Amino acid sequence: MLEFNFHPFPIIKTDRLVLRRLTNDDVNEVFEIRSNPETMKYIPRPLAKSNEDALELIAQIEDKITTNTGINWAITLNDNPKLLGIIGFYRTQFENYRSEIGYILHPDFHGKGIVSEAVNRLVQFGFEDLKLHSIEAVIDPENSASERVLQKCGFVKEAHLKEADFYEGVFLDRVIYSILNK
């Protein structure tokens, strides 16, 4: 069965980006992203209401790294350590060598290819370093920007699940994209 070991924490670099560990110093940026209704529009999670909510999210991320059950990185530019977004692997199915990739980016940086660059690099990391067989992404079917990113990165649509999730009194559809290690 698949096992992860995130010790030491893997810092990942691309041409433009550094994917580094989140710290409590990122609290203001995490709060800004997670409290923004536009940014959270397609993510069925409560909006952050305070820096304490953002610190709780950072602590949850750190706990998954410490227990080797999941990992998230702060997305930053090579020349600036300020957090622009978060990307990582969630809900790993260790017995199936499959994990879900998720990401969120501050709206000021949308449309610049940052998420595509980060996703491509994490797919490589997932297959080569984590030994995943498949990586999935679960998105809202109305999130066309995320859909374009996934398609650009080689993901294919696996399923459109009708009213599969119940959130805040409403049933929501979800679309699953995936990519296989070849």
JSON list of C-alpha atoms in Angstrom, two decimals:
[
{"chain": "A", "resi": 1, "resn": "MET", "atom": "CA", "xyz": [0.00, 0.00, 0.00]},
{"chain": "A", "resi": 2, "resn": "LEU", "atom": "CA", "xyz": [1.09, 3.56, -0.71]},
{"chain": "A", "resi": 3, "resn": "GLU", "atom": "CA", "xyz": [2.81, 5.51, 2.07]},
{"chain": "A", "resi": 4, "resn": "PHE", "atom": "CA", "xyz": [3.86, 9.16, 2.20]},
{"chain": "A", "resi": 5, "resn": "ASN", "atom": "CA", "xyz": [6.79, 10.75, 4.01]},
{"chain": "A", "resi": 6, "resn": "PHE", "atom": "CA", "xyz": [6.88, 14.56, 3.99]},
{"chain": "A", "resi": 7, "resn": "HIS", "atom": "CA", "xyz": [9.91, 14.82, 6.28]},
{"chain": "A", "resi": 8, "resn": "PRO", "atom": "CA", "xyz": [11.83, 16.83, 5.27]},
{"chain": "A", "resi": 9, "resn": "PHE", "atom": "CA", "xyz": [9.16, 19.01, 3.68]},
{"chain": "A", "resi": 10, "resn": "PRO", "atom": "CA", "xyz": [9.61, 19.07, -0.12]},
{"chain": "A", "resi": 11, "resn": "ILE", "atom": "CA", "xyz": [10.08, 22.59, -1.49]},
{"chain": "A", "resi": 12, "resn": "ILE", "atom": "CA", "xyz": [9.20, 22.54, -5.19]},
{"chain": "A", "resi": 13, "resn": "LYS", "atom": "CA", "xyz": [10.36, 25.03, -7.81]},
{"chain": "A", "resi": 14, "resn": "THR", "atom": "CA", "xyz": [9.28, 25.82, -11.35]},
{"chain": "A", "resi": 15, "resn": "ASP", "atom": "CA", "xyz": [10.43, 28.50, -13.77]},
{"chain": "A", "resi": 16, "resn": "ARG", "atom": "CA", "xyz": [8.36, 31.17, -12.00]},
{"chain": "A", "resi": 17, "resn": "LEU", "atom": "CA", "xyz": [7.17, 29.59, -8.76]},
{"chain": "A", "resi": 18, "resn": "VAL", "atom": "CA", "xyz": [8.29, 28.30, -5.41]},
{"chain": "A", "resi": 19, "resn": "LEU", "atom": "CA", "xyz": [5.90, 25.93, -3.66]},
{"chain": "A", "resi": 20, "resn": "ARG", "atom": "CA", "xyz": [6.84, 26.13, 0.00]},
{"chain": "A", "resi": 21, "resn": "ARG", "atom": "CA", "xyz": [5.45, 25.18, 3.39]},
{"chain": "A", "resi": 22, "resn": "LEU", "atom": "CA", "xyz": [2.65, 27.32, 4.77]},
{"chain": "A", "resi": 23, "resn": "THR", "atom": "CA", "xyz": [3.39, 29.00, 8.09]},
{"chain": "A", "resi": 24, "resn": "ASN", "atom": "CA", "xyz": [1.45, 31.12, 10.54]},
{"chain": "A", "resi": 25, "resn": "ASP", "atom": "CA", "xyz": [3.15, 34.12, 8.90]},
{"chain": "A", "resi": 26, "resn": "ASP", "atom": "CA", "xyz": [0.84, 33.47, 5.91]},
{"chain": "A", "resi": 27, "resn": "VAL", "atom": "CA", "xyz": [-2.27, 34.10, 8.01]},
{"chain": "A", "resi": 28, "resn": "ASN", "atom": "CA", "xyz": [-3.22, 37.44, 6.41]},
{"chain": "A", "resi": 29, "resn": "GLU", "atom": "CA", "xyz": [-2.99, 36.10, 2.86]},
{"chain": "A", "resi": 30, "resn": "VAL", "atom": "CA", "xyz": [-4.83, 32.87, 3.75]},
{"chain": "A", "resi": 31, "resn": "PHE", "atom": "CA", "xyz": [-7.57, 34.93, 5.39]},
{"chain": "A", "resi": 32, "resn": "GLU", "atom": "CA", "xyz": [-7.80, 37.25, 2.40]},
{"chain": "A", "resi": 33, "resn": "ILE", "atom": "CA", "xyz": [-8.25, 34.32, 0.00]},
{"chain": "A", "resi": 34, "resn": "ARG", "atom": "CA", "xyz": [-10.55, 32.19, 2.17]},
{"chain": "A", "resi": 35, "resn": "SER", "atom": "CA", "xyz": [-12.78, 35.12, 3.18]},
{"chain": "A", "resi": 36, "resn": "ASN", "atom": "CA", "xyz": [-13.33, 36.29, -0.42]},
{"chain": "A", "resi": 37, "resn": "PRO", "atom": "CA", "xyz": [-16.79, 35.21, -1.66]},
{"chain": "A", "resi": 38, "resn": "GLU", "atom": "CA", "xyz": [-15.66, 35.37, -5.30]},
{"chain": "A", "resi": 39, "resn": "THR", "atom": "CA", "xyz": [-12.63, 33.19, -4.68]},
{"chain": "A", "resi": 40, "resn": "MET", "atom": "CA", "xyz": [-14.68, 30.70, -2.63]},
{"chain": "A", "resi": 41, "resn": "LYS", "atom": "CA", "xyz": [-17.64, 30.73, -5.05]},
{"chain": "A", "resi": 42, "resn": "TYR", "atom": "CA", "xyz": [-17.01, 27.16, -6.28]},
{"chain": "A", "resi": 43, "resn": "ILE", "atom": "CA", "xyz": [-15.61, 25.73, -3.06]},
{"chain": "A", "resi": 44, "resn": "PRO", "atom": "CA", "xyz": [-18.29, 24.40, -0.69]},
{"chain": "A", "resi": 45, "resn": "ARG", "atom": "CA", "xyz": [-16.59, 25.48, 2.52]},
{"chain": "A", "resi": 46, "resn": "PRO", "atom": "CA", "xyz": [-17.48, 28.26, 4.95]},
{"chain": "A", "resi": 47, "resn": "LEU", "atom": "CA", "xyz": [-15.85, 31.64, 4.40]},
{"chain": "A", "resi": 48, "resn": "ALA", "atom": "CA", "xyz": [-13.12, 32.51, 6.87]},
{"chain": "A", "resi": 49, "resn": "LYS", "atom": "CA", "xyz": [-14.48, 35.11, 9.26]},
{"chain": "A", "resi": 50, "resn": "SER", "atom": "CA", "xyz": [-11.27, 35.93, 11.13]},
{"chain": "A", "resi": 51, "resn": "ASN", "atom": "CA", "xyz": [-7.54, 35.38, 11.23]},
{"chain": "A", "resi": 52, "resn": "GLU", "atom": "CA", "xyz": [-8.29, 32.64, 13.77]},
{"chain": "A", "resi": 53, "resn": "ASP", "atom": "CA", "xyz": [-10.17, 30.73, 11.04]},
{"chain": "A", "resi": 54, "resn": "ALA", "atom": "CA", "xyz": [-7.16, 31.11, 8.76]},
{"chain": "A", "resi": 55, "resn": "LEU", "atom": "CA", "xyz": [-4.81, 29.93, 11.51]},
{"chain": "A", "resi": 56, "resn": "GLU", "atom": "CA", "xyz": [-7.05, 26.91, 12.06]},
{"chain": "A", "resi": 57, "resn": "LEU", "atom": "CA", "xyz": [-6.79, 26.03, 8.36]},
{"chain": "A", "resi": 58, "resn": "ILE", "atom": "CA", "xyz": [-3.00, 26.37, 8.49]},
{"chain": "A", "resi": 59, "resn": "ALA", "atom": "CA", "xyz": [-2.97, 24.09, 11.57]},
{"chain": "A", "resi": 60, "resn": "GLN", "atom": "CA", "xyz": [-5.13, 21.49, 9.77]},
{"chain": "A", "resi": 61, "resn": "ILE", "atom": "CA", "xyz": [-2.74, 21.57, 6.80]},
{"chain": "A", "resi": 62, "resn": "GLU", "atom": "CA", "xyz": [0.24, 21.19, 9.13]},
{"chain": "A", "resi": 63, "resn": "ASP", "atom": "CA", "xyz": [-1.41, 18.25, 10.91]},
{"chain": "A", "resi": 64, "resn": "LYS", "atom": "CA", "xyz": [-1.83, 16.37, 7.62]},
{"chain": "A", "resi": 65, "resn": "ILE", "atom": "CA", "xyz": [1.84, 16.98, 6.77]},
{"chain": "A", "resi": 66, "resn": "THR", "atom": "CA", "xyz": [2.95, 15.84, 10.23]},
{"chain": "A", "resi": 67, "resn": "THR", "atom": "CA", "xyz": [0.89, 12.65, 9.97]},
{"chain": "A", "resi": 68, "resn": "ASN", "atom": "CA", "xyz": [1.91, 12.07, 6.31]},
{"chain": "A", "resi": 69, "resn": "THR", "atom": "CA", "xyz": [-1.75, 11.92, 5.19]},
{"chain": "A", "resi": 70, "resn": "GLY", "atom": "CA", "xyz": [-1.82, 14.98, 2.92]},
{"chain": "A", "resi": 71, "resn": "ILE", "atom": "CA", "xyz": [0.24, 17.95, 1.85]},
{"chain": "A", "resi": 72, "resn": "ASN", "atom": "CA", "xyz": [-0.34, 21.52, 0.78]},
{"chain": "A", "resi": 73, "resn": "TRP", "atom": "CA", "xyz": [2.05, 24.17, -0.40]},
{"chain": "A", "resi": 74, "resn": "ALA", "atom": "CA", "xyz": [1.95, 27.95, -0.44]},
{"chain": "A", "resi": 75, "resn": "ILE", "atom": "CA", "xyz": [2.17, 29.15, -4.04]},
{"chain": "A", "resi": 76, "resn": "THR", "atom": "CA", "xyz": [4.70, 31.99, -4.30]},
{"chain": "A", "resi": 77, "resn": "LEU", "atom": "CA", "xyz": [6.70, 33.68, -7.03]},
{"chain": "A", "resi": 78, "resn": "ASN", "atom": "CA", "xyz": [10.45, 32.98, -7.24]},
{"chain": "A", "resi": 79, "resn": "ASP", "atom": "CA", "xyz": [11.32, 36.55, -6.30]},
{"chain": "A", "resi": 80, "resn": "ASN", "atom": "CA", "xyz": [8.63, 37.12, -3.64]},
{"chain": "A", "resi": 81, "resn": "PRO", "atom": "CA", "xyz": [7.76, 34.83, -0.69]},
{"chain": "A", "resi": 82, "resn": "LYS", "atom": "CA", "xyz": [4.22, 36.27, -0.34]},
{"chain": "A", "resi": 83, "resn": "LEU", "atom": "CA", "xyz": [1.53, 33.59, -0.56]},
{"chain": "A", "resi": 84, "resn": "LEU", "atom": "CA", "xyz": [-0.57, 33.88, -3.75]},
{"chain": "A", "resi": 85, "resn": "GLY", "atom": "CA", "xyz": [-2.51, 30.68, -3.27]},
{"chain": "A", "resi": 86, "resn": "ILE", "atom": "CA", "xyz": [-2.53, 27.15, -1.93]},
{"chain": "A", "resi": 87, "resn": "ILE", "atom": "CA", "xyz": [-2.19, 23.85, -3.78]},
{"chain": "A", "resi": 88, "resn": "GLY", "atom": "CA", "xyz": [-1.94, 20.31, -2.56]},
{"chain": "A", "resi": 89, "resn": "PHE", "atom": "CA", "xyz": [-3.08, 16.73, -2.33]},
{"chain": "A", "resi": 90, "resn": "TYR", "atom": "CA", "xyz": [-6.23, 15.94, -0.34]},
{"chain": "A", "resi": 91, "resn": "ARG", "atom": "CA", "xyz": [-8.26, 12.83, 0.38]},
{"chain": "A", "resi": 92, "resn": "THR", "atom": "CA", "xyz": [-5.65, 10.31, -0.65]},
{"chain": "A", "resi": 93, "resn": "GLN", "atom": "CA", "xyz": [-6.87, 6.78, -1.25]},
{"chain": "A", "resi": 94, "resn": "PHE", "atom": "CA", "xyz": [-3.68, 5.02, -0.16]},
{"chain": "A", "resi": 95, "resn": "GLU", "atom": "CA", "xyz": [-4.97, 1.57, -1.10]},
{"chain": "A", "resi": 96, "resn": "ASN", "atom": "CA", "xyz": [-5.72, 2.81, -4.65]},
{"chain": "A", "resi": 97, "resn": "TYR", "atom": "CA", "xyz": [-2.57, 4.94, -5.15]},
{"chain": "A", "resi": 98, "resn": "ARG", "atom": "CA", "xyz": [-4.87, 7.86, -5.94]},
{"chain": "A", "resi": 99, "resn": "SER", "atom": "CA", "xyz": [-5.09, 11.37, -4.51]},
{"chain": "A", "resi": 100, "resn": "GLU", "atom": "CA", "xyz": [-7.13, 14.48, -5.14]},
{"chain": "A", "resi": 101, "resn": "ILE", "atom": "CA", "xyz": [-5.39, 17.68, -6.13]},
{"chain": "A", "resi": 102, "resn": "GLY", "atom": "CA", "xyz": [-6.92, 20.99, -5.10]},
{"chain": "A", "resi": 103, "resn": "TYR", "atom": "CA", "xyz": [-5.92, 24.61, -5.48]},
{"chain": "A", "resi": 104, "resn": "ILE", "atom": "CA", "xyz": [-7.03, 28.14, -4.79]},
{"chain": "A", "resi": 105, "resn": "LEU", "atom": "CA", "xyz": [-5.46, 31.38, -6.01]},
{"chain": "A", "resi": 106, "resn": "HIS", "atom": "CA", "xyz": [-5.92, 35.02, -5.10]},
{"chain": "A", "resi": 107, "resn": "PRO", "atom": "CA", "xyz": [-8.00, 36.70, -7.86]},
{"chain": "A", "resi": 108, "resn": "ASP", "atom": "CA", "xyz": [-5.27, 39.26, -8.59]},
{"chain": "A", "resi": 109, "resn": "PHE", "atom": "CA", "xyz": [-3.25, 36.39, -10.08]},
{"chain": "A", "resi": 110, "resn": "HIS", "atom": "CA", "xyz": [-5.95, 34.66, -12.12]},
{"chain": "A", "resi": 111, "resn": "GLY", "atom": "CA", "xyz": [-5.32, 34.24, -15.85]},
{"chain": "A", "resi": 112, "resn": "LYS", "atom": "CA", "xyz": [-1.52, 34.30, -15.59]},
{"chain": "A", "resi": 113, "resn": "GLY", "atom": "CA", "xyz": [-0.90, 30.56, -15.94]},
{"chain": "A", "resi": 114, "resn": "ILE", "atom": "CA", "xyz": [0.20, 30.23, -12.31]},
{"chain": "A", "resi": 115, "resn": "VAL", "atom": "CA", "xyz": [-2.19, 27.42, -11.40]},
{"chain": "A", "resi": 116, "resn": "SER", "atom": "CA", "xyz": [-1.43, 25.49, -14.60]},
{"chain": "A", "resi": 117, "resn": "GLU", "atom": "CA", "xyz": [2.28, 25.74, -13.89]},
{"chain": "A", "resi": 118, "resn": "ALA", "atom": "CA", "xyz": [1.80, 24.58, -10.30]},
{"chain": "A", "resi": 119, "resn": "VAL", "atom": "CA", "xyz": [-0.60, 21.75, -11.26]},
{"chain": "A", "resi": 120, "resn": "ASN", "atom": "CA", "xyz": [1.76, 20.43, -13.94]},
{"chain": "A", "resi": 121, "resn": "ARG", "atom": "CA", "xyz": [4.66, 20.38, -11.49]},
{"chain": "A", "resi": 122, "resn": "LEU", "atom": "CA", "xyz": [2.60, 18.70, -8.75]},
{"chain": "A", "resi": 123, "resn": "VAL", "atom": "CA", "xyz": [1.36, 16.04, -11.17]},
{"chain": "A", "resi": 124, "resn": "GLN", "atom": "CA", "xyz": [5.01, 15.27, -11.89]},
{"chain": "A", "resi": 125, "resn": "PHE", "atom": "CA", "xyz": [5.79, 15.24, -8.14]},
{"chain": "A", "resi": 126, "resn": "GLY", "atom": "CA", "xyz": [2.75, 13.05, -7.44]},
{"chain": "A", "resi": 127, "resn": "PHE", "atom": "CA", "xyz": [3.74, 10.43, -9.98]},
{"chain": "A", "resi": 128, "resn": "GLU", "atom": "CA", "xyz": [7.51, 10.46, -9.57]},
{"chain": "A", "resi": 129, "resn": "ASP", "atom": "CA", "xyz": [7.97, 11.17, -5.86]},
{"chain": "A", "resi": 130, "resn": "LEU", "atom": "CA", "xyz": [4.73, 10.07, -4.20]},
{"chain": "A", "resi": 131, "resn": "LYS", "atom": "CA", "xyz": [4.29, 7.07, -6.55]},
{"chain": "A", "resi": 132, "resn": "LEU", "atom": "CA", "xyz": [0.63, 7.84, -7.24]},
{"chain": "A", "resi": 133, "resn": "HIS", "atom": "CA", "xyz": [-1.08, 5.93, -10.04]},
{"chain": "A", "resi": 134, "resn": "SER", "atom": "CA", "xyz": [-3.82, 8.52, -10.59]},
{"chain": "A", "resi": 135, "resn": "ILE", "atom": "CA", "xyz": [-4.64, 12.05, -9.55]},
{"chain": "A", "resi": 136, "resn": "GLU", "atom": "CA", "xyz": [-8.16, 13.42, -9.54]},
{"chain": "A", "resi": 137, "resn": "ALA", "atom": "CA", "xyz": [-9.62, 16.89, -9.26]},
{"chain": "A", "resi": 138, "resn": "VAL", "atom": "CA", "xyz": [-13.18, 17.49, -8.11]},
{"chain": "A", "resi": 139, "resn": "ILE", "atom": "CA", "xyz": [-14.71, 20.72, -9.35]},
{"chain": "A", "resi": 140, "resn": "ASP", "atom": "CA", "xyz": [-18.01, 22.54, -9.57]},
{"chain": "A", "resi": 141, "resn": "PRO", "atom": "CA", "xyz": [-19.35, 22.06, -13.11]},
{"chain": "A", "resi": 142, "resn": "GLU", "atom": "CA", "xyz": [-19.79, 25.83, -13.42]},
{"chain": "A", "resi": 143, "resn": "ASN", "atom": "CA", "xyz": [-16.12, 26.50, -12.69]},
{"chain": "A", "resi": 144, "resn": "SER", "atom": "CA", "xyz": [-15.01, 26.79, -16.31]},
{"chain": "A", "resi": 145, "resn": "ALA", "atom": "CA", "xyz": [-11.65, 28.36, -15.41]},
{"chain": "A", "resi": 146, "resn": "SER", "atom": "CA", "xyz": [-10.68, 25.36, -13.30]},
{"chain": "A", "resi": 147, "resn": "GLU", "atom": "CA", "xyz": [-11.95, 23.03, -16.00]},
{"chain": "A", "resi": 148, "resn": "ARG", "atom": "CA", "xyz": [-9.69, 24.75, -18.56]},
{"chain": "A", "resi": 149, "resn": "VAL", "atom": "CA", "xyz": [-6.68, 24.44, -16.25]},
{"chain": "A", "resi": 150, "resn": "LEU", "atom": "CA", "xyz": [-7.27, 20.72, -15.81]},
{"chain": "A", "resi": 151, "resn": "GLN", "atom": "CA", "xyz": [-7.75, 20.09, -19.52]},
{"chain": "A", "resi": 152, "resn": "LYS", "atom": "CA", "xyz": [-4.61, 22.11, -20.31]},
{"chain": "A", "resi": 153, "resn": "CYS", "atom": "CA", "xyz": [-2.71, 19.93, -17.82]},
{"chain": "A", "resi": 154, "resn": "GLY", "atom": "CA", "xyz": [-3.85, 16.68, -19.45]},
{"chain": "A", "resi": 155, "resn": "PHE", "atom": "CA", "xyz": [-6.70, 15.72, -17.12]},
{"chain": "A", "resi": 156, "resn": "VAL", "atom": "CA", "xyz": [-9.76, 14.05, -18.65]},
{"chain": "A", "resi": 157, "resn": "LYS", "atom": "CA", "xyz": [-13.35, 14.18, -17.46]},
{"chain": "A", "resi": 158, "resn": "GLU", "atom": "CA", "xyz": [-14.34, 10.99, -15.66]},
{"chain": "A", "resi": 159, "resn": "ALA", "atom": "CA", "xyz": [-17.76, 11.79, -14.29]},
{"chain": "A", "resi": 160, "resn": "HIS", "atom": "CA", "xyz": [-20.46, 14.38, -13.68]},
{"chain": "A", "resi": 161, "resn": "LEU", "atom": "CA", "xyz": [-22.23, 13.45, -10.49]},
{"chain": "A", "resi": 162, "resn": "LYS", "atom": "CA", "xyz": [-25.67, 14.99, -10.14]},
{"chain": "A", "resi": 163, "resn": "GLU", "atom": "CA", "xyz": [-26.57, 16.50, -6.77]},
{"chain": "A", "resi": 164, "resn": "ALA", "atom": "CA", "xyz": [-23.87, 14.40, -5.10]},
{"chain": "A", "resi": 165, "resn": "ASP", "atom": "CA", "xyz": [-23.04, 16.84, -2.31]},
{"chain": "A", "resi": 166, "resn": "PHE", "atom": "CA", "xyz": [-25.30, 18.58, 0.19]},
{"chain": "A", "resi": 167, "resn": "TYR", "atom": "CA", "xyz": [-24.03, 21.95, 1.37]},
{"chain": "A", "resi": 168, "resn": "GLU", "atom": "CA", "xyz": [-25.91, 24.75, 3.14]},
{"chain": "A", "resi": 169, "resn": "GLY", "atom": "CA", "xyz": [-29.30, 23.27, 2.31]},
{"chain": "A", "resi": 170, "resn": "VAL", "atom": "CA", "xyz": [-28.60, 22.75, -1.41]},
{"chain": "A", "resi": 171, "resn": "PHE", "atom": "CA", "xyz": [-27.63, 19.68, -3.43]},
{"chain": "A", "resi": 172, "resn": "LEU", "atom": "CA", "xyz": [-24.59, 20.38, -5.60]},
{"chain": "A", "resi": 173, "resn": "ASP", "atom": "CA", "xyz": [-23.26, 18.64, -8.69]},
{"chain": "A", "resi": 174, "resn": "ARG", "atom": "CA", "xyz": [-19.60, 17.70, -8.88]},
{"chain": "A", "resi": 175, "resn": "VAL", "atom": "CA", "xyz": [-17.38, 16.89, -11.83]},
{"chain": "A", "resi": 176, "resn": "ILE", "atom": "CA", "xyz": [-14.36, 14.61, -11.52]},
{"chain": "A", "resi": 177, "resn": "TYR", "atom": "CA", "xyz": [-11.32, 14.99, -13.75]},
{"chain": "A", "resi": 178, "resn": "SER", "atom": "CA", "xyz": [-8.31, 12.69, -13.56]},
{"chain": "A", "resi": 179, "resn": "ILE", "atom": "CA", "xyz": [-4.93, 11.92, -15.01]},
{"chain": "A", "resi": 180, "resn": "LEU", "atom": "CA", "xyz": [-3.13, 8.56, -14.98]},
{"chain": "A", "resi": 181, "resn": "ASN", "atom": "CA", "xyz": [0.55, 7.90, -14.52]},
{"chain": "A", "resi": 182, "resn": "LYS", "atom": "CA", "xyz": [1.73, 6.52, -17.83]}
]
